[in-house]
PDB file of C-alpha atoms in Angstrom:
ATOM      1  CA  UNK A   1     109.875  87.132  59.319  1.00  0.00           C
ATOM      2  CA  UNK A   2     111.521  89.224  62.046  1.00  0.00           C
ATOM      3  CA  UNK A   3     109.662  86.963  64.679  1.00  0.00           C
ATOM      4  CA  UNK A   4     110.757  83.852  63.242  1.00  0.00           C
ATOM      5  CA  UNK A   5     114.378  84.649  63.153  1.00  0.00           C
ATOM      6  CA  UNK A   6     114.343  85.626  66.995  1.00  0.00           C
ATOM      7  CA  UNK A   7     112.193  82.658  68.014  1.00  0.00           C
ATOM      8  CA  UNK A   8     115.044  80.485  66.097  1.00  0.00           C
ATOM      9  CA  UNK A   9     117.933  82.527  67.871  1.00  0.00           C
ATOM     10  CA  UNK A  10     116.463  82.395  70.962  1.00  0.00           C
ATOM     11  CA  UNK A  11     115.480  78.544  70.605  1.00  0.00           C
ATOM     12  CA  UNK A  12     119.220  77.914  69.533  1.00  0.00           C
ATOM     13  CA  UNK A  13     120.602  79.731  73.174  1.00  0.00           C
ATOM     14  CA  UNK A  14     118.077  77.431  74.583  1.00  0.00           C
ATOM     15  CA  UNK A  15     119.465  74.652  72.673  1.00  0.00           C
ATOM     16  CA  UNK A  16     123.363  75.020  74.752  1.00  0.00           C
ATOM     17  CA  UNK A  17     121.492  74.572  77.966  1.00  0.00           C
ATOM     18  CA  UNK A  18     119.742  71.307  77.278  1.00  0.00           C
ATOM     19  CA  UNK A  19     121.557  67.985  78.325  1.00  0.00           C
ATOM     20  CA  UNK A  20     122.793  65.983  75.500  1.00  0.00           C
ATOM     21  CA  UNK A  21     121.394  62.300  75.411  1.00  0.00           C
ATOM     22  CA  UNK A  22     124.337  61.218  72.463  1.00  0.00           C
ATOM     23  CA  UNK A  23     125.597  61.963  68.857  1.00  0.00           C
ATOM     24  CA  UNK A  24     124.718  60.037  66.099  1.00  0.00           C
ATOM     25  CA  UNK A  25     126.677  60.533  62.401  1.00  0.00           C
ATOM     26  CA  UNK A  26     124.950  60.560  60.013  1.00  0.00           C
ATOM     27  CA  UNK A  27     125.551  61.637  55.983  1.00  0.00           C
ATOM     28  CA  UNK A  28     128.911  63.006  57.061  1.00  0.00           C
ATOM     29  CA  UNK A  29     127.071  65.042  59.632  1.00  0.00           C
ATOM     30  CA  UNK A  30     126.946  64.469  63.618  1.00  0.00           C
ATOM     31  CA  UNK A  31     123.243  64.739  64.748  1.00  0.00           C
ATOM     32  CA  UNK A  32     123.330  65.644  68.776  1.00  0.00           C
ATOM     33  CA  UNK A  33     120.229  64.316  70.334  1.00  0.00           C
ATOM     34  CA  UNK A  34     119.042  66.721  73.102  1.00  0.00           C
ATOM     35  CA  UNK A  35     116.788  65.950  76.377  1.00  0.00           C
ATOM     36  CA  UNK A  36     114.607  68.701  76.711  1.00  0.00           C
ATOM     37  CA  UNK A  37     112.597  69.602  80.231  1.00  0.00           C
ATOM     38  CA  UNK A  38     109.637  71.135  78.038  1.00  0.00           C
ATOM     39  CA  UNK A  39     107.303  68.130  77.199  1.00  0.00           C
ATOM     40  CA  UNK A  40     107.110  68.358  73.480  1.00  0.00           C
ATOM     41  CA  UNK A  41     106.622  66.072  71.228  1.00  0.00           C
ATOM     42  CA  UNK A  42     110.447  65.317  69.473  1.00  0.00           C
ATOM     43  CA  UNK A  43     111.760  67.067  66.648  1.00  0.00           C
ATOM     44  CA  UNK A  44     114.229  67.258  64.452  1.00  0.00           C
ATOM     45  CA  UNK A  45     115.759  71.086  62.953  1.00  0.00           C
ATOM     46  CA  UNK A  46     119.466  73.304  62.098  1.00  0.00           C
ATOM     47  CA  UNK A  47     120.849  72.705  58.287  1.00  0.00           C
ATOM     48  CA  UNK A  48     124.382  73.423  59.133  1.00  0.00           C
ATOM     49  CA  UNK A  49     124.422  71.342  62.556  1.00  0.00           C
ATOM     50  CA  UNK A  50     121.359  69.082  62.632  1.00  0.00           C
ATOM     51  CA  UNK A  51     119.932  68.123  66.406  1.00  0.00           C
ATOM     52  CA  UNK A  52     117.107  66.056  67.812  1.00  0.00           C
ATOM     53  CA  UNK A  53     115.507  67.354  70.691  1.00  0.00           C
ATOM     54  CA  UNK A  54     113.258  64.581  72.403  1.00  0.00           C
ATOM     55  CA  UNK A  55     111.347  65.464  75.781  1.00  0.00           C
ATOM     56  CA  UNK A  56     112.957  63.883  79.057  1.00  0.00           C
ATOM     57  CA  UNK A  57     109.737  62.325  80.152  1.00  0.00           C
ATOM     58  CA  UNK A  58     108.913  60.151  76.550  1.00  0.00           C
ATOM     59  CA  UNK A  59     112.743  59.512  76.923  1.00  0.00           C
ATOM     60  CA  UNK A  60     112.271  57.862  80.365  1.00  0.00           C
ATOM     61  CA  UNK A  61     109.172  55.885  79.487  1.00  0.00           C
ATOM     62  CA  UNK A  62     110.120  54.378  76.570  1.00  0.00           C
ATOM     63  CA  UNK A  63     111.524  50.930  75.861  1.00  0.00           C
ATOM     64  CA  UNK A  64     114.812  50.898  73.850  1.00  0.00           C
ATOM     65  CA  UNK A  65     113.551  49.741  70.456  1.00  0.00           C
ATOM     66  CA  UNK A  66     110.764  52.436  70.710  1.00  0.00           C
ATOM     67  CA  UNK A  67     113.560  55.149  71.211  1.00  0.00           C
ATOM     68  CA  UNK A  68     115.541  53.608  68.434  1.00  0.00           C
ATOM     69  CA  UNK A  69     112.014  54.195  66.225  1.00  0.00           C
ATOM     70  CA  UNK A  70     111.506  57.803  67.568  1.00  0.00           C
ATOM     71  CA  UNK A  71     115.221  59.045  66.979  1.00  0.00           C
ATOM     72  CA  UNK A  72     115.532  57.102  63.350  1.00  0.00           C
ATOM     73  CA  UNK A  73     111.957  59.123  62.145  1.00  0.00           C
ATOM     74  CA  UNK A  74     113.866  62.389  63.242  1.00  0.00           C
ATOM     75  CA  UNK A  75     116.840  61.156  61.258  1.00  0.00           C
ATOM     76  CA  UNK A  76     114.624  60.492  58.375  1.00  0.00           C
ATOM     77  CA  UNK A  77     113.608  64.014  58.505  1.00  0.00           C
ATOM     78  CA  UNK A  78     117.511  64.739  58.337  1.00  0.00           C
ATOM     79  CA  UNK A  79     118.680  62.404  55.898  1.00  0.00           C
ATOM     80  CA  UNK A  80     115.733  63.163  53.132  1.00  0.00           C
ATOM     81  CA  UNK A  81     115.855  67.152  53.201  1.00  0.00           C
ATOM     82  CA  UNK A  82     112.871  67.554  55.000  1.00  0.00           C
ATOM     83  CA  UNK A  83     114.154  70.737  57.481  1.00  0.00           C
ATOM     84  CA  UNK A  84     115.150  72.622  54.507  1.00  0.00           C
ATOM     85  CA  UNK A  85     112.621  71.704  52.045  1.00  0.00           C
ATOM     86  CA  UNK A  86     109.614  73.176  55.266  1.00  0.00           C
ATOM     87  CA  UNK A  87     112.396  76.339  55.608  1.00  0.00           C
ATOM     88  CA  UNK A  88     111.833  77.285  51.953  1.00  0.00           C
ATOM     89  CA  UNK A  89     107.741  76.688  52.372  1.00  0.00           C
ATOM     90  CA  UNK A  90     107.675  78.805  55.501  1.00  0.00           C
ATOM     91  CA  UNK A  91     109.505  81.658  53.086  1.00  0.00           C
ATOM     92  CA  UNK A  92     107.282  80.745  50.541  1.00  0.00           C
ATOM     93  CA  UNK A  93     104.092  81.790  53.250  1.00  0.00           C
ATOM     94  CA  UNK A  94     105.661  84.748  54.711  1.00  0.00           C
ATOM     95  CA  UNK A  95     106.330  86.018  50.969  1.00  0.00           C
ATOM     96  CA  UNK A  96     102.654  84.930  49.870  1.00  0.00           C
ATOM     97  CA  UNK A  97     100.313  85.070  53.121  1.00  0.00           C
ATOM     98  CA  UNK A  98      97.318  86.261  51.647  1.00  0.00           C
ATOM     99  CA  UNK A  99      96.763  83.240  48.648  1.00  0.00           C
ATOM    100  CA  UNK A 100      94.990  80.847  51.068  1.00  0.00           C
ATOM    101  CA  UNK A 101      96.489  78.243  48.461  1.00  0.00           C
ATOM    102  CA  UNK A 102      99.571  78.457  50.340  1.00  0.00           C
ATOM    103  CA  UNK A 103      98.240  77.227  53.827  1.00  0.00           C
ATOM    104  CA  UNK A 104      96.639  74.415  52.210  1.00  0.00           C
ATOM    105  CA  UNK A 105      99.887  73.112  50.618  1.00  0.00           C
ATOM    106  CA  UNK A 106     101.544  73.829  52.808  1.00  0.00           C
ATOM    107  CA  UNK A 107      99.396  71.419  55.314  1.00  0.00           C
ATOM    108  CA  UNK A 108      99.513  68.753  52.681  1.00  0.00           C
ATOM    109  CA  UNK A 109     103.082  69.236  52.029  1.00  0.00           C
ATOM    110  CA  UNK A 110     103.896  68.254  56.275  1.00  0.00           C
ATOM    111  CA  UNK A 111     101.064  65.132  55.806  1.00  0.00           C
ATOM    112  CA  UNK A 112     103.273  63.773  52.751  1.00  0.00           C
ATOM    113  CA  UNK A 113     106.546  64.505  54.808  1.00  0.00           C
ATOM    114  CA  UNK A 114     105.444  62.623  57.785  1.00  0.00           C
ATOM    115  CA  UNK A 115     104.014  59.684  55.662  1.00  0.00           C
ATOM    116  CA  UNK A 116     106.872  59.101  53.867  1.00  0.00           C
ATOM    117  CA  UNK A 117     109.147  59.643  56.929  1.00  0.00           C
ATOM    118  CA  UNK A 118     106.817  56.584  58.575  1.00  0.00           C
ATOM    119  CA  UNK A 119     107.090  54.521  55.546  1.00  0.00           C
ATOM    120  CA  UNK A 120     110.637  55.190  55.179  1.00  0.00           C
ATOM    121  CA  UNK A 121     111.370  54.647  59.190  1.00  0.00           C
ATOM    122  CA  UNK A 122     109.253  50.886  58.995  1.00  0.00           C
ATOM    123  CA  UNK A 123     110.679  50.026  55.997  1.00  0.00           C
ATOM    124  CA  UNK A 124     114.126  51.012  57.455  1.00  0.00           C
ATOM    125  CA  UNK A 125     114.108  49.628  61.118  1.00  0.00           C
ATOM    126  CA  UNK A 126     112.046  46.313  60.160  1.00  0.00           C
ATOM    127  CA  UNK A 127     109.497  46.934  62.739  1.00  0.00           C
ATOM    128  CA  UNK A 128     106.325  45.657  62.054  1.00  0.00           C
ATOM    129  CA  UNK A 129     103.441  48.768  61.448  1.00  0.00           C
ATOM    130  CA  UNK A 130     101.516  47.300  64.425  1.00  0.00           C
ATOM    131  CA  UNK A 131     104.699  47.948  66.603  1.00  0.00           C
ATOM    132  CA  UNK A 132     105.385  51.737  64.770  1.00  0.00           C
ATOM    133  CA  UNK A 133     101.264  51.892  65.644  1.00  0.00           C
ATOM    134  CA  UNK A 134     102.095  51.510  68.782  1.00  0.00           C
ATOM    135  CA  UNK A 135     105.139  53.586  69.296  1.00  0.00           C
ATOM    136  CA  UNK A 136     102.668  56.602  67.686  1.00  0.00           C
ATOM    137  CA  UNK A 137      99.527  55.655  69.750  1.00  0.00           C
ATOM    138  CA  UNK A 138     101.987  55.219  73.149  1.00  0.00           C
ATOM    139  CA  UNK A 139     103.571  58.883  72.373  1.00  0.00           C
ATOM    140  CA  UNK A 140     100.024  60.061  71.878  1.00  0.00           C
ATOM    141  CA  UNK A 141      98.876  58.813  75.161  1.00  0.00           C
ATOM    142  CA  UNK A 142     101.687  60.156  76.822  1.00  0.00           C
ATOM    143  CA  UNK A 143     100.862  63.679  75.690  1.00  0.00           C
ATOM    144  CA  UNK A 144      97.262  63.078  76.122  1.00  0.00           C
ATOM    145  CA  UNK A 145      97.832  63.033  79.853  1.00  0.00           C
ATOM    146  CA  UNK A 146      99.822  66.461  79.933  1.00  0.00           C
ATOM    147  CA  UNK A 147      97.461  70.092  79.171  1.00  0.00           C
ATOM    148  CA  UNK A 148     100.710  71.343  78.711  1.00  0.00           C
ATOM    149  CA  UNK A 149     101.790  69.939  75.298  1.00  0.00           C
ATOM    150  CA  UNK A 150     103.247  71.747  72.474  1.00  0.00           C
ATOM    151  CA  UNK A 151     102.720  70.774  68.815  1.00  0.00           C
ATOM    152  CA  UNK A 152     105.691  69.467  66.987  1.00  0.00           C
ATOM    153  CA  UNK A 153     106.531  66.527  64.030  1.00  0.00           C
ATOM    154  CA  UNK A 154     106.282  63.493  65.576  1.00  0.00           C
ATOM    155  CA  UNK A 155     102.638  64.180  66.638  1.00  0.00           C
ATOM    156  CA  UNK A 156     100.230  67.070  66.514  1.00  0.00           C
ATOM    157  CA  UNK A 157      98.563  67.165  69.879  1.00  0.00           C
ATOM    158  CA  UNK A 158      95.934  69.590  68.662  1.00  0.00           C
ATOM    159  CA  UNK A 159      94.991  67.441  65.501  1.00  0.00           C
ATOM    160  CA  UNK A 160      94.729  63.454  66.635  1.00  0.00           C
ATOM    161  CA  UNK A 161      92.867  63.267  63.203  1.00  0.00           C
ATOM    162  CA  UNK A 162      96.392  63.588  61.535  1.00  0.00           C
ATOM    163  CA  UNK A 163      97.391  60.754  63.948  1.00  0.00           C
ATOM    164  CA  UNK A 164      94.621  58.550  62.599  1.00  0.00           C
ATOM    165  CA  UNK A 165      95.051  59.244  58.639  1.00  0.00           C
ATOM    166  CA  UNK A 166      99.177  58.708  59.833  1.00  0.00           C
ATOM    167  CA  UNK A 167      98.225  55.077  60.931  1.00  0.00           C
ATOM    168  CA  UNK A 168      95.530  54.211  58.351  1.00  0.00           C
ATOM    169  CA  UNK A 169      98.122  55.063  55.996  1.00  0.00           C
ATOM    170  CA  UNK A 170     100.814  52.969  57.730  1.00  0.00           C
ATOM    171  CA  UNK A 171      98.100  49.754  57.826  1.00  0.00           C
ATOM    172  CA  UNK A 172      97.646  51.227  53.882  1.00  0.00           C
ATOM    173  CA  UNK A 173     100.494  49.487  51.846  1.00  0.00           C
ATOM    174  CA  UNK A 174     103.927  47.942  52.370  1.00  0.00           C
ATOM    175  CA  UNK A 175     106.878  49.902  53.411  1.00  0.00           C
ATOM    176  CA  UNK A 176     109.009  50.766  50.315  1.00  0.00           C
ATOM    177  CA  UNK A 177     111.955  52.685  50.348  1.00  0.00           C
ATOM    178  CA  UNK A 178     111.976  53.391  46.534  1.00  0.00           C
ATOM    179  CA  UNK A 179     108.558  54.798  46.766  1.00  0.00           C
ATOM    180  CA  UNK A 180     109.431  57.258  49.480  1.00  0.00           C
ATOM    181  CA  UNK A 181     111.912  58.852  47.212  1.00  0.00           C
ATOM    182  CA  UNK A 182     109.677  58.899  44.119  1.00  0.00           C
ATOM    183  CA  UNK A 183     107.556  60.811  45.938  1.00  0.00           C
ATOM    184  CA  UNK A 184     110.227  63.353  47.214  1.00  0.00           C
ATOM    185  CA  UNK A 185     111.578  64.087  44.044  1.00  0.00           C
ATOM    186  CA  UNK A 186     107.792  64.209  42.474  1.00  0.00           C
ATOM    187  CA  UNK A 187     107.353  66.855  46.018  1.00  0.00           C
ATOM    188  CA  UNK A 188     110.620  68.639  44.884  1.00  0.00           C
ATOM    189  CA  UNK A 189     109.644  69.164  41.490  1.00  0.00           C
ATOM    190  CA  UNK A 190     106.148  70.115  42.601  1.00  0.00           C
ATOM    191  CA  UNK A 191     107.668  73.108  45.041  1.00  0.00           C
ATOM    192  CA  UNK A 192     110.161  73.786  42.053  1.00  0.00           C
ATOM    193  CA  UNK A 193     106.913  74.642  39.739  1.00  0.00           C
ATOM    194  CA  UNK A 194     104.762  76.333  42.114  1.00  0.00           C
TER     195      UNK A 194
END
């Protein structure tokens, strides 16, 4: 627990030093969008004062509407409760380490997150789910070419299986924003129970 708190102090001190790409408002909340030096995939954290931090190289490659796709999935993560919602699991594992239960839902619990943040980001931006596809297959290239990758949300660079169960689920079924929040108050209740 000890280690995660310093890792997320010493992340934040990090945080000051990286450039700032723009704000965004969002929910009554500005979201500042960080370039980072470290080629990560981009992310999304804080409760109290939200950022994005997307690496400078992805940044520089990328076409304008691709950006646009990247920074509104982060937002999605935002705007639906998704930072604080992994927060509480991560509590929940430190408190309950040794049920092997807890791993595995918590592993399901970050595939449902990203799947609804996809469906929720194509039904939201209007792209089509070739062109999201594309966006995830063009950010997994990128890293592909780099050893030096660390795994965030976006994509897992140590698991391209996730990748392909993200995009057969994207090719799955339409795009509904209705259904993404069925499913995070069914998730919500679920967590609530266990």
């Amino acid at each position: 627990m000890s280690l995660f708190l310093v890792k997320n102090i010493s992340f934040r001190c990090a945080l000051k030093k990286m450039p700032q790409i723009y704000d965004i408002s969002v929910i009554n909340q500005r979201v500042k969008v960080y370039a980072s030096e470290i080629d990560a995939s981009p992310f999304s954290g804080g409760i109290i004062s939200p950022y994005i931090v997307v690496p400078k190289g992805v940044w520089e490659s990328l076409d304008e509407k691709s950006r646009d796709v990247i920074i509104r999935h982060e937002l999605t993560h935002i705007k639906l409760g998704h930072i604080p919602l992994l927060i509480v699991f991560r509590l929940i594992t430190f408190l309950w380490w040794i049920n092997p239960m807890v791993y595995l839902c918590e592993r399901k619990l970050k595939e449902d997150i990203e799947h609804a943040c996809d469906e929720y980001t194509i039904a939201d931006t209007g792209i089509t789910k070739y062109a999201y596809g594309c966006v995830l297959l063009g950010l997994a290239e990128h890293f592909s070419q780099n050893t030096k990758v660390v795994a965030a949300s976006f994509i897992d660079r140590t698991d391209f299986d996730t990748l392909k169960e993200r995009i057969k689920y994207i090719g799955a079924g339409k795009a509904d924003k209705d259904r993404v929040f069925r499913q995070r108050r069914t998730g919500i209740l679920l967590a609530l129970t266990i």
